[in-house]
Short mmCIF file of C-alpha atoms in Angstrom, two decimals:
data_model
loop_
_atom_site.label_atom_id
_atom_site.label_comp_id
_atom_site.label_asym_id
_atom_site.label_seq_id
_atom_site.Cartn_x
_atom_site.Cartn_y
_atom_site.Cartn_z
CA MET A 144 2.93 24.30 -3.22
CA LYS A 145 6.17 23.04 -1.69
CA ARG A 146 7.78 26.34 -2.35
CA LEU A 147 5.02 28.11 -0.36
CA ILE A 148 5.36 25.57 2.53
CA TYR A 149 9.13 26.38 2.84
CA ILE A 150 8.38 30.13 2.43
CA TYR A 151 5.97 29.63 5.31
CA ILE A 152 8.12 27.83 7.48
CA LEU A 153 11.06 30.08 6.96
CA GLY A 154 8.86 32.96 7.83
CA ILE A 155 7.87 31.34 11.19
CA ILE A 156 11.69 30.76 11.78
CA THR A 157 12.32 34.47 10.79
CA LEU A 158 9.80 35.52 13.28
CA LEU A 159 11.33 33.21 15.99
CA ASN A 160 14.63 34.88 15.22
CA TYR A 161 13.30 38.31 15.44
CA SER A 162 11.69 37.66 18.68
CA CYS A 163 15.21 36.83 20.15
CA ILE A 164 16.49 40.38 19.48
CA LYS A 165 13.18 42.33 19.73
CA ASN A 166 13.76 45.61 21.80
CA ARG A 167 11.36 46.38 24.88
CA GLY A 168 10.76 50.05 25.24
CA ASN A 169 14.18 51.70 24.86
CA ASP A 170 16.27 48.71 25.20
CA PHE A 171 19.67 48.85 23.34
CA ILE A 172 20.02 46.37 20.47
CA PRO A 173 23.56 45.74 19.79
CA GLU A 174 25.00 45.43 16.39
CA LEU A 175 26.22 41.68 16.33
CA ALA A 176 28.23 40.24 13.49
CA LYS A 177 26.82 37.24 11.78
CA PRO A 178 28.73 33.99 12.93
CA THR A 179 31.05 32.73 10.44
CA ILE A 180 30.32 29.14 9.68
CA SER A 181 31.34 26.39 7.32
CA GLY A 182 30.58 22.70 6.93
CA PHE A 183 26.90 23.25 6.95
CA GLU A 184 25.42 22.12 3.65
CA ASN A 185 22.26 23.34 1.85
CA THR A 186 20.61 19.92 1.68
CA TYR A 187 20.95 16.70 3.55
CA THR A 188 19.55 13.33 2.85
CA THR A 189 19.29 10.37 5.16
CA PHE A 190 17.41 7.04 5.91
CA THR A 191 15.16 7.06 9.06
CA ARG A 192 15.84 4.17 11.49
CA ARG A 193 19.12 3.32 9.85
CA ASP A 194 21.32 6.37 9.69
CA VAL A 195 22.99 8.82 12.15
CA LEU A 196 23.03 12.39 10.89
CA SER A 197 26.49 13.65 11.62
CA ILE A 198 27.31 17.31 11.09
CA SER A 199 30.46 19.00 12.28
CA PRO A 200 30.36 22.57 11.32
CA THR A 201 33.24 24.99 11.89
CA VAL A 202 32.38 28.16 13.76
CA LYS A 203 34.66 30.98 14.07
CA ASP A 204 35.23 31.96 17.79
CA GLU A 205 32.91 29.09 18.68
CA SER A 206 33.69 29.52 22.57
CA LEU A 207 31.28 32.73 22.25
CA TYR A 208 28.30 30.88 21.36
CA ASP A 209 25.95 28.09 22.57
CA PHE A 210 24.30 25.83 19.98
CA SER A 211 21.20 23.77 19.21
CA TRP A 212 19.48 21.91 16.30
CA ARG A 213 15.91 21.66 15.49
CA VAL A 214 13.81 20.11 12.63
CA TYR A 215 10.57 21.35 11.35
CA SER A 216 8.19 19.11 9.29
CA THR A 217 6.98 20.53 6.03
CA ASN A 218 4.29 17.86 5.92
CA PHE A 219 1.35 19.88 6.79
CA VAL A 220 -1.43 21.98 5.02
CA VAL A 221 -0.92 25.68 5.04
CA SER A 222 -4.51 26.66 5.15
CA SER A 223 -5.02 24.57 8.10
CA GLY A 224 -3.86 27.21 10.49
CA VAL A 225 -1.50 24.62 12.43
CA ILE A 226 1.92 26.01 12.81
CA PRO A 227 4.48 23.23 12.96
CA THR A 228 6.65 22.99 16.02
CA GLY A 229 10.32 22.19 15.78
CA ASP A 230 11.77 19.31 17.53
CA LEU A 231 15.14 19.76 19.43
CA ILE A 232 17.60 17.07 18.34
CA GLY A 233 20.84 18.44 19.37
CA SER A 234 22.35 20.88 22.01
CA THR A 235 26.04 20.91 20.82
CA LYS A 236 28.07 22.38 18.08
CA ASP A 237 28.48 18.83 16.56
CA LEU A 238 25.33 17.02 15.67
CA ASN A 239 25.09 13.18 15.95
CA TYR A 240 21.36 12.35 15.77
CA THR A 241 20.12 8.83 15.42
CA VAL A 242 17.36 9.52 12.72
CA LEU A 243 13.95 8.38 14.07
CA LEU A 244 11.75 10.87 12.09
CA ASN A 245 8.97 9.80 9.78
CA PRO A 246 9.91 9.94 6.15
CA GLY A 247 9.21 13.28 4.40
CA PRO A 248 10.82 16.75 3.81
CA TYR A 249 12.00 18.89 6.69
CA ILE A 250 13.87 22.13 7.60
CA LEU A 251 16.79 21.75 9.55
CA THR A 252 17.96 24.59 11.68
CA PHE A 253 21.46 25.31 13.27
CA ASN A 254 20.91 27.82 15.95
CA VAL A 255 23.86 29.88 17.26
CA THR A 256 23.25 31.84 20.39
CA HIS A 257 25.79 34.70 21.53
CA LYS A 258 26.33 33.88 25.17
CA GLN A 259 26.87 37.46 26.36
CA THR A 260 23.73 38.97 24.46
CA GLY A 261 21.39 36.02 24.28
CA ILE A 262 20.86 36.71 20.61
CA THR A 263 20.19 33.62 18.34
CA GLN A 264 20.87 33.53 14.85
CA ILE A 265 19.46 30.66 12.73
CA PHE A 266 20.90 28.92 9.74
CA THR A 267 18.74 26.63 7.72
CA SER A 268 19.14 23.51 5.57
CA LYS A 269 16.81 21.18 3.54
CA LEU A 270 16.51 17.80 5.18
CA ASN A 271 15.05 14.89 3.12
CA VAL A 272 14.32 11.72 5.25
CA SER A 273 13.65 8.53 3.20
CA THR A 274 13.30 5.04 4.22
CA LEU A 275 14.02 1.61 2.90
CA THR A 276 10.58 0.66 3.30
CA MET A 277 9.18 2.88 0.59
CA ASN A 278 10.56 0.85 -2.36
CA GLY A 279 10.35 -2.82 -2.81
CA TRP A 280 8.46 -6.15 -2.77
CA TYR A 281 6.18 -7.01 0.20
CA LEU A 282 5.58 -10.93 0.18
CA LEU A 283 2.64 -11.73 2.69
CA LYS A 284 3.45 -15.25 4.16
CA ASN A 285 2.59 -17.43 7.02
CA ASP A 286 4.10 -20.36 8.89
CA GLY A 287 0.89 -22.04 9.90
CA LEU A 288 0.65 -19.96 13.09
CA LYS A 289 1.49 -16.40 12.35
CA THR A 290 1.33 -14.17 9.46
CA ASP A 291 4.02 -11.59 8.26
CA PHE A 292 5.82 -9.88 5.42
CA ASP A 293 9.09 -10.56 4.00
CA PHE A 294 10.25 -7.27 2.55
CA ILE A 295 12.82 -7.30 -0.27
CA HIS A 296 14.48 -4.06 -1.33
CA SER A 297 17.26 -3.17 -3.67
CA THR A 298 20.10 -3.60 -1.21
CA GLY A 299 18.73 -6.34 1.00
CA ARG A 300 15.59 -7.69 2.90
CA ILE A 301 13.89 -7.55 6.06
CA ASP A 302 12.44 -10.79 7.06
CA ASN A 303 9.30 -10.81 9.33
CA TRP A 304 8.69 -7.03 8.61
CA MET A 305 5.82 -6.60 11.05
CA ALA A 306 7.64 -8.10 13.97
CA PHE A 307 10.87 -6.00 13.24
CA HIS A 308 8.83 -2.87 13.32
CA ASN A 309 6.38 -3.72 16.14
CA ASP A 310 8.36 -5.14 19.14
CA GLY A 311 8.49 -8.62 17.72
CA LYS A 312 4.78 -8.89 17.04
CA SER A 313 3.38 -10.64 13.93
CA MET A 314 -0.34 -11.23 13.08
CA LYS A 315 -2.18 -14.34 14.42
CA GLY A 316 -3.25 -17.16 11.78
CA GLN A 317 -2.75 -18.02 8.20
CA SER A 318 -2.46 -15.19 5.80
CA ILE A 319 -5.19 -14.62 3.23
CA ARG A 320 -4.36 -11.24 1.34
CA SER A 321 -2.76 -7.84 1.72
CA VAL A 322 -3.64 -4.73 -0.29
CA PHE A 323 -2.07 -1.34 -0.65
CA ALA A 324 -4.29 1.55 0.74
CA GLY A 325 -3.28 4.94 -0.37
CA SER A 326 -4.21 8.43 1.33
CA PHE A 327 -4.65 6.72 4.64
CA LYS A 328 -5.07 9.06 7.78
CA THR A 329 -5.48 8.58 11.49
CA SER A 330 -8.57 10.77 11.80
CA PRO A 331 -11.34 12.25 9.52
CA VAL A 332 -9.71 15.74 9.84
CA SER A 333 -6.11 14.85 9.69
CA THR A 334 -4.06 16.56 6.81
CA ASP A 335 -1.25 13.89 7.27
CA LEU A 336 -1.84 11.43 4.44
CA PHE A 337 0.36 8.27 4.08
CA GLY A 338 0.43 4.87 2.41
CA ALA A 339 -0.67 1.82 4.38
CA LEU A 340 -0.82 -1.94 3.83
CA ALA A 341 -4.13 -3.49 4.84
CA VAL A 342 -3.78 -7.20 5.74
CA ILE A 343 -5.98 -10.19 6.76
CA SER A 344 -5.40 -13.60 8.06
CA ASP A 345 -8.05 -16.14 8.80
CA GLN A 346 -7.83 -15.12 12.40
CA ASP A 347 -6.62 -11.41 12.40
CA ALA A 348 -6.58 -8.05 10.58
CA ALA A 349 -4.46 -5.16 10.73
CA ILE A 350 -3.32 -1.85 8.87
CA PHE A 351 0.38 -0.95 8.87
CA ARG A 352 2.13 2.41 7.83
CA ILE A 353 4.51 1.76 5.00
CA ASP A 354 6.89 4.62 6.01
CA ASN A 355 7.63 3.46 9.47
CA GLY A 356 6.16 -0.15 9.66
CA LYS A 357 4.03 0.65 12.52
CA MET A 358 0.60 -1.18 13.10
CA ILE A 359 -2.08 1.61 13.48
CA LEU A 360 -5.17 -0.39 13.62
CA ASN A 361 -5.76 -4.15 14.72
CA ALA A 362 -8.62 -6.40 14.73
CA ASP A 363 -9.86 -5.11 18.18
CA ASN A 364 -9.79 -1.43 17.40
CA MET A 365 -10.60 -1.13 13.62
CA PHE A 366 -14.46 -1.42 14.01
CA PHE A 367 -16.99 0.73 15.60
CA THR A 368 -18.40 -2.60 16.79
CA LYS A 369 -16.39 -5.49 16.36
CA PRO A 370 -18.39 -8.44 14.62
CA ALA A 371 -19.67 -11.18 16.94
CA VAL A 372 -18.29 -13.68 14.49
CA PHE A 373 -14.74 -12.48 13.52
CA LYS A 374 -14.02 -14.48 10.23
CA PRO A 375 -12.01 -12.32 7.73
CA GLN A 376 -12.36 -13.49 4.28
CA ASN A 377 -11.04 -10.65 2.01
CA ILE A 378 -9.78 -7.13 2.02
CA LEU A 379 -10.05 -4.86 -0.78
CA GLN A 380 -9.02 -1.17 -1.96
CA PRO A 381 -11.95 0.06 -4.06
CA GLN A 382 -11.20 2.45 -6.96
CA ASN A 383 -12.85 5.08 -4.77
CA ASP A 384 -9.72 5.80 -2.63
CA GLN A 385 -11.78 7.22 0.22
CA PHE A 386 -12.84 3.76 1.45
CA ILE A 387 -11.25 0.42 2.32
CA ARG A 388 -13.55 -2.61 2.58
CA LEU A 389 -13.56 -5.94 4.36
CA ILE A 390 -15.47 -9.04 3.76
CA ASN A 391 -16.15 -10.84 7.15
CA ASP A 392 -18.26 -13.82 7.32
CA GLY A 393 -20.36 -13.11 4.27
CA LYS A 394 -21.01 -9.20 5.56
CA VAL A 395 -19.33 -6.22 3.83
CA TYR A 396 -17.74 -3.75 6.20
CA SER A 397 -16.60 -0.29 4.96
CA MET A 398 -14.19 2.03 6.40
CA ASN A 399 -13.99 5.89 5.44
CA LYS A 400 -10.38 6.46 5.85
CA GLY A 401 -9.63 8.05 9.12
CA ALA A 402 -12.59 6.55 10.92
CA LEU A 403 -13.42 2.82 11.55
CA PHE A 404 -15.21 0.03 9.86
CA THR A 405 -19.02 0.75 10.14
CA ASN A 406 -21.71 -2.14 10.66
CA PRO A 407 -22.94 -3.46 7.47
CA PRO A 408 -26.45 -2.40 6.45
CA VAL A 409 -29.34 -4.67 7.51
CA SER A 410 -29.95 -7.03 4.51
CA ASN A 411 -30.20 -10.53 3.43
CA TYR A 412 -26.83 -10.54 1.56
CA ASN A 413 -24.47 -13.22 2.02
CA MET A 414 -21.51 -12.11 0.07
CA SER A 415 -18.99 -14.30 -1.48
CA PRO A 416 -15.41 -13.36 -0.59
CA LEU A 417 -14.27 -13.24 -4.26
CA VAL A 418 -14.66 -9.59 -5.37
CA GLY A 419 -13.42 -7.52 -8.27
CA CYS A 420 -12.61 -3.73 -7.96
CA ALA A 421 -13.20 -1.74 -11.10
CA GLY A 422 -15.50 1.24 -11.54
CA THR A 423 -17.38 -0.06 -8.40
CA ASP A 424 -16.81 -3.25 -6.35
CA VAL A 425 -18.23 -6.32 -8.06
CA MET A 426 -19.77 -8.78 -5.52
CA PHE A 427 -22.04 -11.86 -5.66
CA ASP A 428 -24.79 -12.66 -3.32
CA LEU A 429 -24.72 -16.42 -2.41
CA ASN A 430 -28.45 -16.14 -1.36
CA SER A 431 -29.99 -14.63 -4.26
CA LYS A 432 -27.24 -16.08 -6.70
CA SER A 433 -27.02 -12.69 -8.28
CA MET A 434 -24.34 -10.11 -8.92
CA VAL A 435 -24.48 -6.96 -6.65
CA THR A 436 -21.98 -3.92 -6.96
CA VAL A 437 -21.01 -1.73 -3.98
CA ASP A 438 -20.60 2.13 -4.73
CA GLY A 439 -19.36 3.86 -1.82
CA VAL A 440 -21.56 2.49 1.12
CA ASN A 441 -24.55 1.62 -1.35
CA PHE A 442 -25.59 -1.73 -2.46
CA VAL A 443 -26.63 -1.70 -5.97
CA PRO A 444 -28.55 -4.75 -7.67
CA VAL A 445 -27.14 -5.38 -11.08
CA HIS A 446 -29.26 -3.56 -14.00
CA SER A 447 -32.54 -5.21 -14.66
CA LEU A 448 -31.42 -5.92 -18.22
CA ALA A 449 -28.56 -8.05 -16.98
CA THR A 450 -30.60 -11.09 -16.58
CA THR A 451 -27.67 -13.44 -17.27
CA LEU A 452 -26.03 -12.06 -13.87
CA LYS A 453 -29.19 -12.82 -12.00
CA ASN A 454 -30.53 -16.03 -10.40
CA MET A 455 -27.62 -17.80 -11.85
CA ASN A 456 -27.87 -21.17 -9.99
CA ALA A 457 -23.93 -20.93 -9.82
CA GLU A 458 -21.27 -19.61 -7.60
CA PRO A 459 -18.13 -17.70 -8.39
CA ILE A 460 -14.70 -19.41 -8.26
CA TRP A 461 -12.61 -16.52 -9.51
CA VAL A 462 -13.05 -12.85 -10.39
CA GLY A 463 -10.43 -10.26 -11.92
CA GLY A 464 -11.35 -6.62 -11.83
CA TYR A 465 -9.26 -4.33 -14.14
CA PRO A 466 -9.80 -0.54 -13.62
CA GLY A 467 -8.38 2.22 -15.65
CA VAL A 468 -7.85 2.10 -19.37
CA ARG A 469 -8.77 -1.72 -19.44
CA ALA A 470 -12.03 -1.42 -17.63
CA ILE A 471 -13.21 -4.89 -17.90
CA VAL A 472 -14.31 -7.45 -15.32
CA LEU A 473 -13.91 -11.18 -15.82
CA GLU A 474 -15.68 -13.64 -13.39
CA LEU A 475 -15.71 -17.56 -13.47
CA PHE A 476 -18.54 -19.34 -12.13
CA ARG A 477 -19.41 -23.10 -11.22
CA ARG A 478 -22.88 -24.06 -12.23
CA THR A 479 -24.65 -26.73 -10.07
CA THR A 480 -24.18 -29.06 -13.18
CA GLY A 481 -20.42 -28.89 -12.51
CA GLU A 482 -19.71 -27.00 -15.72
CA GLY A 483 -18.26 -23.44 -15.69
CA TYR A 484 -19.47 -20.19 -16.96
CA LEU A 485 -16.92 -17.23 -17.71
CA ALA A 486 -18.62 -13.93 -17.89
CA LYS A 487 -17.21 -10.68 -19.37
CA MET A 488 -18.47 -7.44 -18.15
CA PHE A 489 -17.76 -3.70 -18.50
CA GLY A 490 -15.61 -2.33 -15.75
CA THR A 491 -16.65 1.40 -15.96
CA TYR A 492 -18.73 3.18 -13.37
CA GLY A 493 -21.99 3.52 -15.30
CA PRO A 494 -22.79 -0.12 -16.15
CA LEU A 495 -21.66 -1.30 -12.72
CA ALA A 496 -23.55 1.18 -10.92
CA GLY A 497 -26.75 -0.09 -12.51
CA TYR A 498 -27.21 2.73 -15.18
CA SER A 499 -26.83 0.30 -18.08
CA ASN A 500 -26.38 -3.23 -18.59
CA PRO A 501 -22.84 -4.30 -17.59
CA PHE A 502 -22.88 -7.68 -19.27
CA ILE A 503 -20.99 -8.12 -22.68
CA GLU A 504 -20.83 -11.92 -23.29
CA GLY A 505 -20.19 -15.25 -21.59
CA LYS A 506 -18.61 -18.64 -22.43
CA THR A 507 -19.52 -22.01 -21.17
CA VAL A 508 -16.39 -23.86 -19.68
CA THR A 509 -16.63 -27.69 -19.78
CA GLN A 510 -16.37 -29.52 -16.48
CA THR A 511 -13.10 -31.27 -17.58
CA HIS A 512 -11.21 -27.94 -18.35
CA GLY A 513 -8.21 -27.65 -16.05
CA ILE A 514 -9.37 -24.35 -14.72
CA MET A 515 -12.47 -25.86 -13.23
CA SER A 516 -10.07 -27.80 -10.84
CA ALA A 517 -7.44 -25.33 -10.31
CA ASP A 518 -5.74 -24.58 -7.18
CA VAL A 519 -4.89 -21.04 -7.81
CA ILE A 520 -6.08 -18.70 -10.61
CA GLY A 521 -4.83 -15.25 -11.70
CA GLY A 522 -5.49 -12.63 -14.40
CA ASN A 523 -3.84 -10.40 -16.77
CA TYR A 524 -4.48 -6.59 -16.93
CA ASP A 525 -3.75 -6.13 -20.45
CA SER A 526 -6.02 -8.61 -22.10
CA ASP A 527 -8.48 -11.46 -21.61
CA TYR A 528 -5.65 -13.93 -20.57
CA ILE A 529 -5.98 -16.29 -17.41
CA TYR A 530 -3.36 -18.19 -15.46
CA TYR A 531 -4.13 -21.29 -13.47
CA ALA A 532 -2.17 -23.82 -11.47
CA LYS A 533 -2.57 -27.42 -10.81
CA ALA A 534 0.04 -28.75 -8.22
CA ASN A 535 3.38 -27.77 -9.84
CA LYS A 536 2.07 -26.71 -13.26
CA ILE A 537 1.01 -23.31 -14.69
CA TYR A 538 -1.19 -23.05 -17.51
CA LEU A 539 -2.53 -20.10 -19.81
CA THR A 540 -6.06 -19.79 -21.30
CA ASP A 541 -8.06 -17.11 -22.82
CA PHE A 542 -11.50 -15.87 -23.00
CA THR A 543 -11.92 -16.36 -26.79
CA SER A 544 -10.50 -19.91 -27.29
CA LEU A 545 -10.44 -21.38 -23.71
CA SER A 546 -7.33 -23.46 -24.93
CA GLU A 547 -5.07 -24.89 -22.30
CA ASN A 548 -1.48 -24.10 -22.76
CA LEU A 549 1.34 -25.20 -20.28
CA GLN A 550 3.64 -22.53 -19.42
CA VAL A 551 5.77 -23.55 -16.62
CA THR A 552 6.53 -26.70 -14.66
CA LEU A 553 8.05 -26.38 -11.14
CA ASP A 554 10.13 -28.71 -9.20
CA ALA A 555 8.28 -31.76 -7.84
CA GLY A 556 6.72 -30.96 -4.41
CA ASP A 557 6.40 -27.25 -5.22
CA GLN A 558 2.71 -26.16 -4.63
CA VAL A 559 1.55 -23.06 -6.34
CA THR A 560 0.19 -20.76 -3.66
CA CYS A 561 -0.16 -17.25 -5.47
CA ILE A 562 -0.55 -15.96 -9.01
CA GLN A 563 -0.68 -12.15 -9.64
CA HIS A 564 -0.24 -9.68 -12.55
CA VAL A 565 1.83 -6.92 -10.78
CA LYS A 566 1.58 -4.05 -12.97
CA TYR A 567 2.66 -0.62 -11.62
CA PRO A 568 1.36 2.09 -11.83
CA VAL A 569 -2.16 1.39 -12.71
CA PRO A 570 -2.68 2.67 -16.59
CA ASN A 571 -5.35 5.28 -15.81
CA ALA A 572 -4.43 6.94 -19.11
CA GLY A 573 -2.66 6.08 -22.36
CA ASN A 574 0.66 7.96 -21.50
CA ILE A 575 1.18 6.09 -18.32
CA VAL A 576 4.69 4.90 -18.09
CA VAL A 577 4.80 1.49 -16.53
CA THR A 578 7.86 0.74 -14.37
CA THR A 579 7.03 -2.87 -13.16
CA ASP A 580 5.21 -5.50 -15.00
CA TYR A 581 5.46 -9.08 -14.02
CA LEU A 582 3.31 -12.14 -13.72
CA VAL A 583 4.24 -13.07 -10.18
CA ILE A 584 3.94 -16.98 -9.19
CA ALA A 585 4.73 -17.97 -5.66
CA ALA A 586 5.07 -21.73 -4.65
CA TYR A 587 5.63 -23.69 -1.45
CA SER A 588 7.32 -26.87 -0.55
CA SER A 589 5.96 -28.76 2.48
CA ALA A 590 9.13 -30.86 2.58
CA THR A 591 11.24 -27.76 3.17
CA GLY A 592 8.80 -25.11 4.64
CA LYS A 593 9.93 -22.75 2.30
CA TYR A 594 8.64 -20.58 -0.57
CA LYS A 595 9.73 -19.61 -3.91
CA VAL A 596 8.69 -16.46 -5.99
CA TRP A 597 9.18 -15.92 -9.52
CA LEU A 598 8.79 -12.59 -11.53
CA HIS A 599 7.88 -13.61 -14.98
CA LYS A 600 7.86 -11.20 -17.84
CA ILE A 601 4.72 -11.47 -20.14
CA ASN A 602 4.80 -11.27 -23.96
CA SER A 603 2.11 -9.69 -26.13
CA ILE A 604 0.23 -13.05 -26.48
CA GLY A 605 -0.03 -13.67 -22.66
CA ALA A 606 3.00 -16.12 -22.64
CA ILE A 607 5.29 -16.00 -19.70
CA GLN A 608 9.13 -15.95 -19.92
CA ALA A 609 10.68 -19.06 -18.44
CA LEU A 610 13.11 -18.54 -15.47
CA THR A 611 15.75 -20.89 -14.43
CA GLN A 612 15.91 -19.62 -10.87
CA PRO A 613 13.36 -18.16 -8.43
CA THR A 614 13.62 -14.40 -7.92
CA PHE A 615 13.00 -14.58 -4.06
CA GLU A 616 13.15 -17.34 -1.50
CA GLY A 617 12.41 -17.60 2.10
CA VAL A 618 10.45 -19.40 4.92
CA GLY A 619 6.88 -19.66 4.96
CA LYS A 620 3.94 -19.79 2.39
CA VAL A 621 3.31 -16.76 0.27
CA THR A 622 -0.18 -15.91 -0.45
CA SER A 623 -0.29 -12.33 -1.63
CA VAL A 624 2.39 -9.97 -3.22
CA ASN A 625 2.62 -6.06 -3.03
CA TYR A 626 4.89 -3.81 -4.97
CA ILE A 627 5.81 -0.46 -3.48
CA GLU A 628 7.38 2.36 -5.29
CA ASN A 629 7.99 5.67 -3.60
CA GLY A 630 5.49 4.76 -0.95
CA ILE A 631 2.78 3.84 -3.53
CA GLY A 632 1.66 0.32 -4.31
CA ASN A 633 0.03 -1.79 -7.02
CA ARG A 634 -3.44 -2.75 -7.29
CA PHE A 635 -4.32 -6.34 -6.87
CA TYR A 636 -5.17 -8.24 -10.20
#
């Protein structure tokens, strides 16, 4: 496909070149020798918003020519009928261009025009534009008043990443969650797809392009009709990549990527902000005390045989959704009696969409179990392990035994704020090669106003490897972690 794109663009360039020497009637077409040039490579690679593309070719008899440089994006769909237009980036023989292009593949042209005849001959090269923002760790944080990312890559970091790319503007309020949203676009018919980060705080919401850091939607323009009560509670990327979803004040807003968030359907649902994404989105209606799933824009009550998940006289306190090969949902409830109930469900589409009973089994959790008073809870993609924090201590339990095993004790005063299993890419098949696999733990010290983040390796029985030093440190409180590789991010576990 890429080869076809290059052929298409080169064909356009050839036509442009031909149009420069096309005769009209009986005009004389002079025989002009091809300029002799050197110092112009077949391929160039550069970083946007960091590098200056400097090329100084040698042209024999250069005084006979005028020069210009253009770039043509290859990020388009050939069948769309849209012909890419080249951007002029230089008008002298030597090019010194501060790269501000969006990341992606381009055709770079060096245009040599014979002054006397006006004939232009075009020399081409491949130009690969990359960006530091496409690979690394995004730590969503807040300082109590505003929300931003600290972005950490292989050669450095960009603190307050949102402000850095958006004229000093961060988001308002205290951070809640950020999720990777792939295949994003700016209109329903756009063929320009890109990776994005969707972010909410307790006062704000926004969506940012990963490739250039720009905010493309904010709380004021991401809805067809902005909610009268703006109270963001959760943001989620369903397994169906076409949609992105927002829980706001107990209501579910869905966006078909390229459009805006639609008004929720008229219903009596009051959804808990605790949601698990697997074959469908697993939600819990606080009014009926029953599980409900959302498939596309359809709300599906749990299958009639799943009586355990209906009228539960309980509310969720944690849910973990594991799509792909694992295909399991774990959800922990607190009953009105104070004891817990840990439910295990099928995470595939059929059971969750109401075609069969999703319930597998459940376990009663005593009220005195540490997980019932935990500050933060996190899951494990690979097996039924659950991690939870109380103050500066992190424990491990599992669905089968419900034993409590101390894993890590942090420094006194460190308060755990985030536990996530970051596994990339999602194991959608048995032959997927996982490049990143850590239990990520973030903690905050109110005494220093700083965070610490540890990337722990996990062994086969769920235990985490001890670390003597935090992997990352910075200012603020981290509440969510995203890992990006080649512009594609992890799912939230």
